[in-house]
mmCIF file of C-alpha atoms in Angstrom:
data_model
loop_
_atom_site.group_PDB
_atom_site.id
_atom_site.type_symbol
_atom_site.label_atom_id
_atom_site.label_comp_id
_atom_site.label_asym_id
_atom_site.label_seq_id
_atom_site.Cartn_x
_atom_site.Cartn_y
_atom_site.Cartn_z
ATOM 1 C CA UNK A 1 49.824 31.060 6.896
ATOM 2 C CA UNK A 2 49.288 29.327 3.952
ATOM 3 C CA UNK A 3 47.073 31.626 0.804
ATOM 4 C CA UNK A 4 47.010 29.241 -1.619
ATOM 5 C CA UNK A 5 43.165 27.970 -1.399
ATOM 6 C CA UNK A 6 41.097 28.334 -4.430
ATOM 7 C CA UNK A 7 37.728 29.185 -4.056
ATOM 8 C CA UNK A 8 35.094 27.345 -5.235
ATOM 9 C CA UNK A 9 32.878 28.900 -8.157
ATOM 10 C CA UNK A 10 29.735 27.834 -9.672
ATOM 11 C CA UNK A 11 29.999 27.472 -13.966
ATOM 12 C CA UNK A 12 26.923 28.146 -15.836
ATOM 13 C CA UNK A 13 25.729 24.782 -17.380
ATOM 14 C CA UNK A 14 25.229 25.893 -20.722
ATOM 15 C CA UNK A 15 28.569 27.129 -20.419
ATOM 16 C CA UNK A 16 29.621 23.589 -20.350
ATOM 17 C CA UNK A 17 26.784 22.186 -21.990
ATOM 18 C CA UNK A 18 25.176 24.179 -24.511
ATOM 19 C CA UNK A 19 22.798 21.586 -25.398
ATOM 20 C CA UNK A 20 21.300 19.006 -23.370
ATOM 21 C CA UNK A 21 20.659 16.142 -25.842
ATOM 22 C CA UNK A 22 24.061 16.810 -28.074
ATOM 23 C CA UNK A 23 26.734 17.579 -25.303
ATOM 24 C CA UNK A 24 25.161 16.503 -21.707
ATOM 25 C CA UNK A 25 23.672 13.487 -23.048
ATOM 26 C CA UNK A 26 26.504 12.424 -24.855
ATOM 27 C CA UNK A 27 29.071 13.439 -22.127
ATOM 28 C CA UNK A 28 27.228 11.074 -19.251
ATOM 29 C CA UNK A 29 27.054 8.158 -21.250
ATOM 30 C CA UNK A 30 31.108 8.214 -21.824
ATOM 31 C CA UNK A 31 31.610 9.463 -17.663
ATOM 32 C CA UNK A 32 28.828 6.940 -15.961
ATOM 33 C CA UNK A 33 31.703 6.946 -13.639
ATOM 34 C CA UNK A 34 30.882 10.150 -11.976
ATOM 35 C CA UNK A 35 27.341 9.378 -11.584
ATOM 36 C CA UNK A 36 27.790 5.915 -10.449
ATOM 37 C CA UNK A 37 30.260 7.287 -7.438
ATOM 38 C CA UNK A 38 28.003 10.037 -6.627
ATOM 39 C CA UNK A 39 24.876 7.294 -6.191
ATOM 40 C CA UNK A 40 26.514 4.561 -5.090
ATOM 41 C CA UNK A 41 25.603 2.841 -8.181
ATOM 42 C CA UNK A 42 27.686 0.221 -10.738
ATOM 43 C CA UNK A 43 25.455 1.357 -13.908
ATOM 44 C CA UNK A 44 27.296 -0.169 -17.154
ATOM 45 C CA UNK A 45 26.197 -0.661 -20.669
ATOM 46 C CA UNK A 46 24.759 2.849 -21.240
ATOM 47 C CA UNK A 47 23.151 3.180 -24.250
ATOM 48 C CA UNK A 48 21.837 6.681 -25.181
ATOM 49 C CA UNK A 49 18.053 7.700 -26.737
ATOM 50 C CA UNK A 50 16.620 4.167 -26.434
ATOM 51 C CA UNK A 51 12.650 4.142 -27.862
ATOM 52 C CA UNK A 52 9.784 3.731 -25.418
ATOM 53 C CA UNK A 53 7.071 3.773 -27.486
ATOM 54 C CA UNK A 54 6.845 7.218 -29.678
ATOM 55 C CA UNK A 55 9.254 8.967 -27.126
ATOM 56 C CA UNK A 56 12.858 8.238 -26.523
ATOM 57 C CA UNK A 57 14.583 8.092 -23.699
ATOM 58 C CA UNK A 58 18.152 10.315 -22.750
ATOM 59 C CA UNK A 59 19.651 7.183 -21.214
ATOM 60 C CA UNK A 60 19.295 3.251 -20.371
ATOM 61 C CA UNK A 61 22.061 1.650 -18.379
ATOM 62 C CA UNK A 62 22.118 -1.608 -16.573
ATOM 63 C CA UNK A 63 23.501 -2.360 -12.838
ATOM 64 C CA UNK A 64 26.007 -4.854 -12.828
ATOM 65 C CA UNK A 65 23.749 -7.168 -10.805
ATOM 66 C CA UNK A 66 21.392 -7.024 -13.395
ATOM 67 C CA UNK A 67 18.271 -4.748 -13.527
ATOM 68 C CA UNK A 68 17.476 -2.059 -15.833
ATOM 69 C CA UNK A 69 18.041 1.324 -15.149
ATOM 70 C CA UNK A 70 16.479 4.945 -17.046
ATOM 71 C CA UNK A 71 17.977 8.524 -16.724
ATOM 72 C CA UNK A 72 16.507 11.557 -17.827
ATOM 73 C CA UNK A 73 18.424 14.960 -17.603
ATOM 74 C CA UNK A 74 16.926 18.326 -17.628
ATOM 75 C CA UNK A 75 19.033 21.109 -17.446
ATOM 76 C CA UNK A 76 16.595 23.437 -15.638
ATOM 77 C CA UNK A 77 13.864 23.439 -13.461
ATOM 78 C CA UNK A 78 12.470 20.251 -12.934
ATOM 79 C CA UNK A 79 8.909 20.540 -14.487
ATOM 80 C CA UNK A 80 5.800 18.118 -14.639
ATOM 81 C CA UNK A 81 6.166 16.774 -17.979
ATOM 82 C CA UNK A 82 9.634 15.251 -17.360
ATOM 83 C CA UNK A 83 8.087 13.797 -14.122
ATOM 84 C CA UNK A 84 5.787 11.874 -15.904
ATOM 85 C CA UNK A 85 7.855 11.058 -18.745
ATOM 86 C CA UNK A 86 9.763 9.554 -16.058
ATOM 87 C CA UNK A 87 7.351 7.434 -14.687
ATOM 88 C CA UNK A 88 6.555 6.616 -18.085
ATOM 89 C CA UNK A 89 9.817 5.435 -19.353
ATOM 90 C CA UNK A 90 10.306 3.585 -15.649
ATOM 91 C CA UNK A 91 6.826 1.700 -16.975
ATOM 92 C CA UNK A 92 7.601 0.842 -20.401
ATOM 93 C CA UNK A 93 11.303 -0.735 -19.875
ATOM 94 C CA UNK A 94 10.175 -2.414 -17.005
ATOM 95 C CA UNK A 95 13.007 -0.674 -14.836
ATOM 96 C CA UNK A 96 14.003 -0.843 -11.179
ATOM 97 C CA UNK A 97 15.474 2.446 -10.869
ATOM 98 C CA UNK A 98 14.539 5.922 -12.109
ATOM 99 C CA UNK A 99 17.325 8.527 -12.076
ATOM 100 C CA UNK A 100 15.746 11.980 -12.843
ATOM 101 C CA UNK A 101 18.481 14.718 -13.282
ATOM 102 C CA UNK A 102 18.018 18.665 -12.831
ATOM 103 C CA UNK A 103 19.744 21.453 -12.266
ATOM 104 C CA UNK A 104 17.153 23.060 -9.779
ATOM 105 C CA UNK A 105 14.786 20.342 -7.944
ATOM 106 C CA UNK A 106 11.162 22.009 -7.350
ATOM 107 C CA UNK A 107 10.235 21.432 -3.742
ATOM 108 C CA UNK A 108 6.935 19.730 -5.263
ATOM 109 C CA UNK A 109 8.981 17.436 -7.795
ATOM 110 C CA UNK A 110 11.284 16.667 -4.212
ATOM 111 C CA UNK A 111 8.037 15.643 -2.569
ATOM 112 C CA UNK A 112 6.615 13.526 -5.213
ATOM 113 C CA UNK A 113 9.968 11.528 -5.650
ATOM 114 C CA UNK A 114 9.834 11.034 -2.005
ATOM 115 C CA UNK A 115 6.539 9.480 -2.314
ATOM 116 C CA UNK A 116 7.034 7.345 -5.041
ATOM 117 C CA UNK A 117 9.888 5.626 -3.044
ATOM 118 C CA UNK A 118 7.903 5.060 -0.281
ATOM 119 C CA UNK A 119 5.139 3.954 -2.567
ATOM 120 C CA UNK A 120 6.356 1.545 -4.868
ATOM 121 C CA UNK A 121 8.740 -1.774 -5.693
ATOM 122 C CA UNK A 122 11.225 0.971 -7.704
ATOM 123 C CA UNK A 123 13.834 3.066 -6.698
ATOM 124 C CA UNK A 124 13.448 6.836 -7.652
ATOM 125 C CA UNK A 125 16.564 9.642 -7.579
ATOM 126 C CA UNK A 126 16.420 12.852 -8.155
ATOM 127 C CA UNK A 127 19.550 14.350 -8.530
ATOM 128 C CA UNK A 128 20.764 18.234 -8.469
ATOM 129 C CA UNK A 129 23.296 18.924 -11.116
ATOM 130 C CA UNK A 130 25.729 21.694 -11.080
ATOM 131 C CA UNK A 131 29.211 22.659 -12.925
ATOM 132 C CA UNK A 132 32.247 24.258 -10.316
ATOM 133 C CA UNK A 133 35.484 25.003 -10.865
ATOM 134 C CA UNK A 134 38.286 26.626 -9.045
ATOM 135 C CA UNK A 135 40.126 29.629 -10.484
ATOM 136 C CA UNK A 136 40.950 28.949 -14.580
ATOM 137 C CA UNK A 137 40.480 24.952 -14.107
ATOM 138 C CA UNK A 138 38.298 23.146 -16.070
ATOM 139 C CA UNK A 139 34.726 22.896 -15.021
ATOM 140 C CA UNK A 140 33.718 19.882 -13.447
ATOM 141 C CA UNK A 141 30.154 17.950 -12.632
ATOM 142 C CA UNK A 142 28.970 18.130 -9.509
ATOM 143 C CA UNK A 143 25.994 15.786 -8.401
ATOM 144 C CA UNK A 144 24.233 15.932 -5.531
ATOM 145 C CA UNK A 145 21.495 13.252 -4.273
ATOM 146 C CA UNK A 146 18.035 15.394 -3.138
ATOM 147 C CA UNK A 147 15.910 12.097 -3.099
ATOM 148 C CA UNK A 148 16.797 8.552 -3.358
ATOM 149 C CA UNK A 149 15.969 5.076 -1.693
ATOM 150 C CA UNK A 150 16.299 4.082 1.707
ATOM 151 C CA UNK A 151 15.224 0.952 3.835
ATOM 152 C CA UNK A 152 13.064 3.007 5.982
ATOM 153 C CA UNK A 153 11.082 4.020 3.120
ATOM 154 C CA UNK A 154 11.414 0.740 1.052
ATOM 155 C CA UNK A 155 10.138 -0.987 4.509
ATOM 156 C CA UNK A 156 6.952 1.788 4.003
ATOM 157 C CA UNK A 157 6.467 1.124 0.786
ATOM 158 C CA UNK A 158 6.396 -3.265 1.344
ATOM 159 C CA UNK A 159 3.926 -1.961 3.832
ATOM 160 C CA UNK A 160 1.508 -0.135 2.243
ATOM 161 C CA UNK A 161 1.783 -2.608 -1.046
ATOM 162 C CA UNK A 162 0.808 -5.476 1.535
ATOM 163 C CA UNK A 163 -2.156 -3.172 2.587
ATOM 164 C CA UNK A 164 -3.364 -2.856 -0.579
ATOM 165 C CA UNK A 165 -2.970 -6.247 -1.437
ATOM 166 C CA UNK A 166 -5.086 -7.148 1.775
ATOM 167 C CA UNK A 167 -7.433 -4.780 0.788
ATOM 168 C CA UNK A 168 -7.934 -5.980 -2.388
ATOM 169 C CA UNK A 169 -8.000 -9.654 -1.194
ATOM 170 C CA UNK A 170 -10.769 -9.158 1.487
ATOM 171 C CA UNK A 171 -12.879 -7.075 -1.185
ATOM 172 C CA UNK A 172 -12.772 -10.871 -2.971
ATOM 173 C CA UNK A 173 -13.465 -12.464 -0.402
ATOM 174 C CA UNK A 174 -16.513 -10.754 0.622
ATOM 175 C CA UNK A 175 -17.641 -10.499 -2.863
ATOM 176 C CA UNK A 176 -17.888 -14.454 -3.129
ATOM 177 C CA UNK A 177 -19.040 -14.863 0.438
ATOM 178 C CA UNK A 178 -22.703 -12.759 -0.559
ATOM 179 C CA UNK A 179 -23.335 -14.269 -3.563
ATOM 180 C CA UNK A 180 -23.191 -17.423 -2.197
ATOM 181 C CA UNK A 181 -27.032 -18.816 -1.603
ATOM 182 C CA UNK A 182 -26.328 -20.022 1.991
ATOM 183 C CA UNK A 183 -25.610 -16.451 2.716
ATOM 184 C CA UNK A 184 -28.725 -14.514 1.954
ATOM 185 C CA UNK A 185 -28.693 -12.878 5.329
ATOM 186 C CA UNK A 186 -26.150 -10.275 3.695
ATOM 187 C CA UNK A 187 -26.940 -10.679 -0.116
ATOM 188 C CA UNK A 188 -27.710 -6.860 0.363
ATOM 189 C CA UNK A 189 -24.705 -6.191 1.426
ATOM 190 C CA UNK A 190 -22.069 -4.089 -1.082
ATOM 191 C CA UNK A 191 -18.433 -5.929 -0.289
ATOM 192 C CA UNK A 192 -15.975 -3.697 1.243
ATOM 193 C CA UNK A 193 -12.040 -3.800 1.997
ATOM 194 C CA UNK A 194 -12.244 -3.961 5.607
ATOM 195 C CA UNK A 195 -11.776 -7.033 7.569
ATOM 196 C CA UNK A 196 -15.398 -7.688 8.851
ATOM 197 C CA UNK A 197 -19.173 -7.200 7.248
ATOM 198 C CA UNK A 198 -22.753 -7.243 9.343
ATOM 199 C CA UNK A 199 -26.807 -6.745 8.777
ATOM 200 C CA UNK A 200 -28.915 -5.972 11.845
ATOM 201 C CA UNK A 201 -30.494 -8.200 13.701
ATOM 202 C CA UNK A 202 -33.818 -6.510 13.848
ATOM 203 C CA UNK A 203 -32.398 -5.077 17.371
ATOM 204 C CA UNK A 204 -31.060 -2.013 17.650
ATOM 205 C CA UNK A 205 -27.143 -2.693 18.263
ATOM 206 C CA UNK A 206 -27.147 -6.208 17.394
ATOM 207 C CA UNK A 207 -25.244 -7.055 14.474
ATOM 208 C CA UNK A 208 -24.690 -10.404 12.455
ATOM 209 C CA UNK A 209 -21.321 -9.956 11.429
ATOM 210 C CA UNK A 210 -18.689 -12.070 9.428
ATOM 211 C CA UNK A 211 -15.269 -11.161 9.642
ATOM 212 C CA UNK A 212 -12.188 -12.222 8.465
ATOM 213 C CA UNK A 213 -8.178 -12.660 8.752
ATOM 214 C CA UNK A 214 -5.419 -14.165 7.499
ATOM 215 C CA UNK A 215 -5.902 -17.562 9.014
ATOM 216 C CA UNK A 216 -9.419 -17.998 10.013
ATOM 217 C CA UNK A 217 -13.128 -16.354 9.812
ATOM 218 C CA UNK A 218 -15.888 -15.970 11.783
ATOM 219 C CA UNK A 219 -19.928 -15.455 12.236
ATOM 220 C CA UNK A 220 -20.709 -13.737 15.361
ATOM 221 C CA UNK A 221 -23.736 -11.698 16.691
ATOM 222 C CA UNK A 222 -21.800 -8.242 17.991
ATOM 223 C CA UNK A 223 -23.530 -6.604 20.512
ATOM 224 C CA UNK A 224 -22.426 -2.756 21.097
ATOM 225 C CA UNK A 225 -25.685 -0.506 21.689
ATOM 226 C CA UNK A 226 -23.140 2.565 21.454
ATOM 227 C CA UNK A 227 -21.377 5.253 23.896
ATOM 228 C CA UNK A 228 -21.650 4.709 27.148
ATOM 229 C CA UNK A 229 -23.687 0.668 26.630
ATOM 230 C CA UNK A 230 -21.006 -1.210 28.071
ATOM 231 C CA UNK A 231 -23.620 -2.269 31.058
ATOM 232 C CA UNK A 232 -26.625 -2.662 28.761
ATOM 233 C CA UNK A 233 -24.217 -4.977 25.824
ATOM 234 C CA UNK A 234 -23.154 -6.919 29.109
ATOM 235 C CA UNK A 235 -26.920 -7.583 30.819
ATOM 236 C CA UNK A 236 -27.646 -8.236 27.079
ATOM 237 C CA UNK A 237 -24.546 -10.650 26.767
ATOM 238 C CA UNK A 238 -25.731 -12.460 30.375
ATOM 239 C CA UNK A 239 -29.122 -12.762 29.876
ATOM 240 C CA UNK A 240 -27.720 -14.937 26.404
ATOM 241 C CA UNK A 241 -25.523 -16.733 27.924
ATOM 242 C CA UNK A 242 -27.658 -17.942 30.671
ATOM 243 C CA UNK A 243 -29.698 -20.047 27.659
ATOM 244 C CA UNK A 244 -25.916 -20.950 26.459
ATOM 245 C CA UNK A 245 -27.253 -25.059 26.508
ATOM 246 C CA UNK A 246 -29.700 -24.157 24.935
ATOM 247 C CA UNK A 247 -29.128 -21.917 22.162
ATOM 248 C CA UNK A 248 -25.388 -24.774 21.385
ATOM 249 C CA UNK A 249 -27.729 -27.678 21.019
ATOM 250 C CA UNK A 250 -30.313 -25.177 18.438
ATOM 251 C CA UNK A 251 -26.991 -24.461 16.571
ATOM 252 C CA UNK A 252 -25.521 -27.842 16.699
ATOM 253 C CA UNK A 253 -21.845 -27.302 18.490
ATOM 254 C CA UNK A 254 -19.934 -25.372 20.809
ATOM 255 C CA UNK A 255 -19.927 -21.069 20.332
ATOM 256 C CA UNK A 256 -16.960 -18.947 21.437
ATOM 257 C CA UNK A 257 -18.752 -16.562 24.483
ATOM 258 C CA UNK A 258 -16.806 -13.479 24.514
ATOM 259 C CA UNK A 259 -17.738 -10.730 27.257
ATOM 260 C CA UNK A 260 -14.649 -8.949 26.026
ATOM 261 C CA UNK A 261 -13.949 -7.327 29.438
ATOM 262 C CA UNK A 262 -12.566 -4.266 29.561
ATOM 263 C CA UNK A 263 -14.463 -3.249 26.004
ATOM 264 C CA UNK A 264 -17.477 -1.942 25.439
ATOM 265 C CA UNK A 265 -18.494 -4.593 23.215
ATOM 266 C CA UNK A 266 -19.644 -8.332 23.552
ATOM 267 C CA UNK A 267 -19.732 -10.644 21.097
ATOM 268 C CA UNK A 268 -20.775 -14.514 20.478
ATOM 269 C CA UNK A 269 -19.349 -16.358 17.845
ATOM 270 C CA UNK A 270 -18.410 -19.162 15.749
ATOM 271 C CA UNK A 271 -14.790 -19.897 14.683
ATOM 272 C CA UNK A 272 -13.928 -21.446 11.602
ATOM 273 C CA UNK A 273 -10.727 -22.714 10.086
ATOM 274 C CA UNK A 274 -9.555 -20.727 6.786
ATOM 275 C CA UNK A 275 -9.159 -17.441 5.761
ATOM 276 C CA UNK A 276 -8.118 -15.081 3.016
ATOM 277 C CA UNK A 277 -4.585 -16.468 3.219
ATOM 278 C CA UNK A 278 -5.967 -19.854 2.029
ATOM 279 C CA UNK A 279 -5.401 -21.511 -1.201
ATOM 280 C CA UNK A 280 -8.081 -19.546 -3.311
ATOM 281 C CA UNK A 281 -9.300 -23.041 -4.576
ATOM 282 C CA UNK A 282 -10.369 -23.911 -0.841
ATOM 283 C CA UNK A 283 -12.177 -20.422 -1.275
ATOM 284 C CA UNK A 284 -15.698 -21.579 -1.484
ATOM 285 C CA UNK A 285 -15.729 -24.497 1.059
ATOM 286 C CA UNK A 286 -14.404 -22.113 3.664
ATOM 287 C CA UNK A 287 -16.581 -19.654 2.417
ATOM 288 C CA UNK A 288 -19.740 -21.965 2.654
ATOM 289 C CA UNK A 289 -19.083 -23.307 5.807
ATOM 290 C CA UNK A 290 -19.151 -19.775 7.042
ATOM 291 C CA UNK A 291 -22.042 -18.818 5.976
ATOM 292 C CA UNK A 292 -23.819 -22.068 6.910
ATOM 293 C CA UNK A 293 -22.481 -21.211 10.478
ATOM 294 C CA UNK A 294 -24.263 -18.018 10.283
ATOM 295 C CA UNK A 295 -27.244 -19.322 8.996
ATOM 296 C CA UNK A 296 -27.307 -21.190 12.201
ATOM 297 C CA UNK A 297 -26.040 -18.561 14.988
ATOM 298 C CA UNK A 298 -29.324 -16.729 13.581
ATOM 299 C CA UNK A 299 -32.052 -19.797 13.759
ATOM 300 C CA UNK A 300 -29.982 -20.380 17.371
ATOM 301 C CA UNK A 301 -30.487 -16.934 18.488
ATOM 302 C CA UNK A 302 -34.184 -16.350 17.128
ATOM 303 C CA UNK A 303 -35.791 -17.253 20.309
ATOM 304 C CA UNK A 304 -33.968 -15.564 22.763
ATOM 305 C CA UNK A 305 -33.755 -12.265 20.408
ATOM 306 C CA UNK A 306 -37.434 -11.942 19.567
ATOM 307 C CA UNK A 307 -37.790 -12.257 23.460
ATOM 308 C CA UNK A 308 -35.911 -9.396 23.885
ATOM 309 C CA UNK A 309 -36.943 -7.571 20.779
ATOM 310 C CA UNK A 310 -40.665 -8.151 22.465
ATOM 311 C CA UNK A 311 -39.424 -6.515 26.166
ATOM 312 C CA UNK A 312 -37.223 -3.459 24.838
#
């Protein structure tokens, strides 16, 4: 039986570092080495206490691929400041990565590094450090990954930056659409993120709505009269398209009649070509030719509406 197995023991990191700036610092930017195996990193060209703004940072390094890359070590608890002075530093150079060092990660500080990898284009590591040795050896540096990048949560974070981005598209797109004369039915109407907009009719759950995707937009009366209306929308929806001659000749070409079965809704509506995806210089045609298209479904619909209106 063999005895000779050291055990592993746990060094005090002042003991190896009395002070963070002076020794750690200093001793990272000549071992890169160590860090790079224990990321899976190829971080060259470290240059140590590089300005960003009036606060300087503990470390810049570059990957060999290119891309810029920030460190900042705390030897203790990881605390809020040096989260945001991460974030900050990440911001002002521009970086890809962020690699936040600590010897004891805060379960909050774990969280909020997992989020901002999931939410943005950067890469964000937190990393525990700790000193071991074995018997009367040297110390050495261990690292150990708590956070870092993945594809699953890259592939989240393309996915919510493409919802935003949609978001923020459609909020455009609506904001043109009601200023635009030709559609005063919905000049009252505050623009939104979502992919579709609507006034009343004067009925009670008949909408004029215009909505809106990628490729193509519409202007449709909606008819849903609530829970449990899927009989009323559909007598509502027959009794329509019974005058479908008609109320196609009043509005001047063929309408898309949609009973939807197996929804609650019903809907009747006018396609057209374009949508948010669209050149933003073919914006306003698009745009116009929308709201024209509502402008008739309304005058089309007028007769047979205020009939109804008269009978409910």
């Amino acid at each position: 039986m063999n005895n000779d197995i050291g055990r592993l023991e746990r060094v005090s990191l002042r003991e190896v570092w009395k002070h963070e700036a002076y020794n750690f610092t200093q001793w990272l930017q000549n071992n890169i080495d160590i860090l790079n195996e224990a990321l899976g990193l190829s971080l060259v060209n470290v240059e140590k206490e590089q300005a960003a703004g009036s606060f300087s940072i503990d470390l810049v390094a570059e990957e060999e691929g290119g891309g810029t890359i920030i460190i900042e070590n705390q030897l203790e608890k990881s605390n809020h400041d040096h989260l945001g002075k991460l974030i900050t530093y990440l911001t002002a150079m521009e970086a890809r990565a962020a690699i936040w060092i600590v010897s004891e990660p805060r379960p909050e500080h774990v969280a909020a590094i997992a989020w901002l990898n999931s939410s943005s284009s950067a890469d964000f590591y937190l990393v525990k450090v700790e000193a071991v040795r074995i018997g009367v050896s040297p110390a050495a540096p261990l690292f150990t990954v708590i956070v870092g990048p993945s594809e699953e949560g890259k592939e989240i974070s393309r996915t919510k930056q493409g919802i935003a981005e949609r978001h923020s598209i459609r909020h455009q797109w609506w904001k043109k659409l009601v200023e635009l004369p030709e559609a005063k039915l919905h000049s009252h109407i505050t623009p939104s993120q979502v992919s579709w907009i609507g006034t009343t009719s004067g009925i009670r759950g008949l909408g004029y709505n215009y909505t809106l995707t990628q490729n193509s937009c519409t202007a449709e009366l909606y008819i849903d009269r609530g829970k449990d209306s899927e009989q009323a929308n559909e007598t509502i929806f027959d009794r329509l398209f019974a005058q479908k001659e008609e109320i196609e000749s009043r509005f001047g070409s063929p309408l898309v009649w949609d009973r939807m079965e197996g929804s609650r809704a019903c809907r009747i509506r006018a396609i057209i070509d374009g949508g948010y995806a669209s050149e933003e210089s073919k914006w306003e045609e698009i745009q116009r030719a929308q709201a024209n298209a509502m402008s008739r479904l309304a005058a089309a619909l007028k007769p047979p509406l205020t009939q109804l209106k008269l009978e409910a």
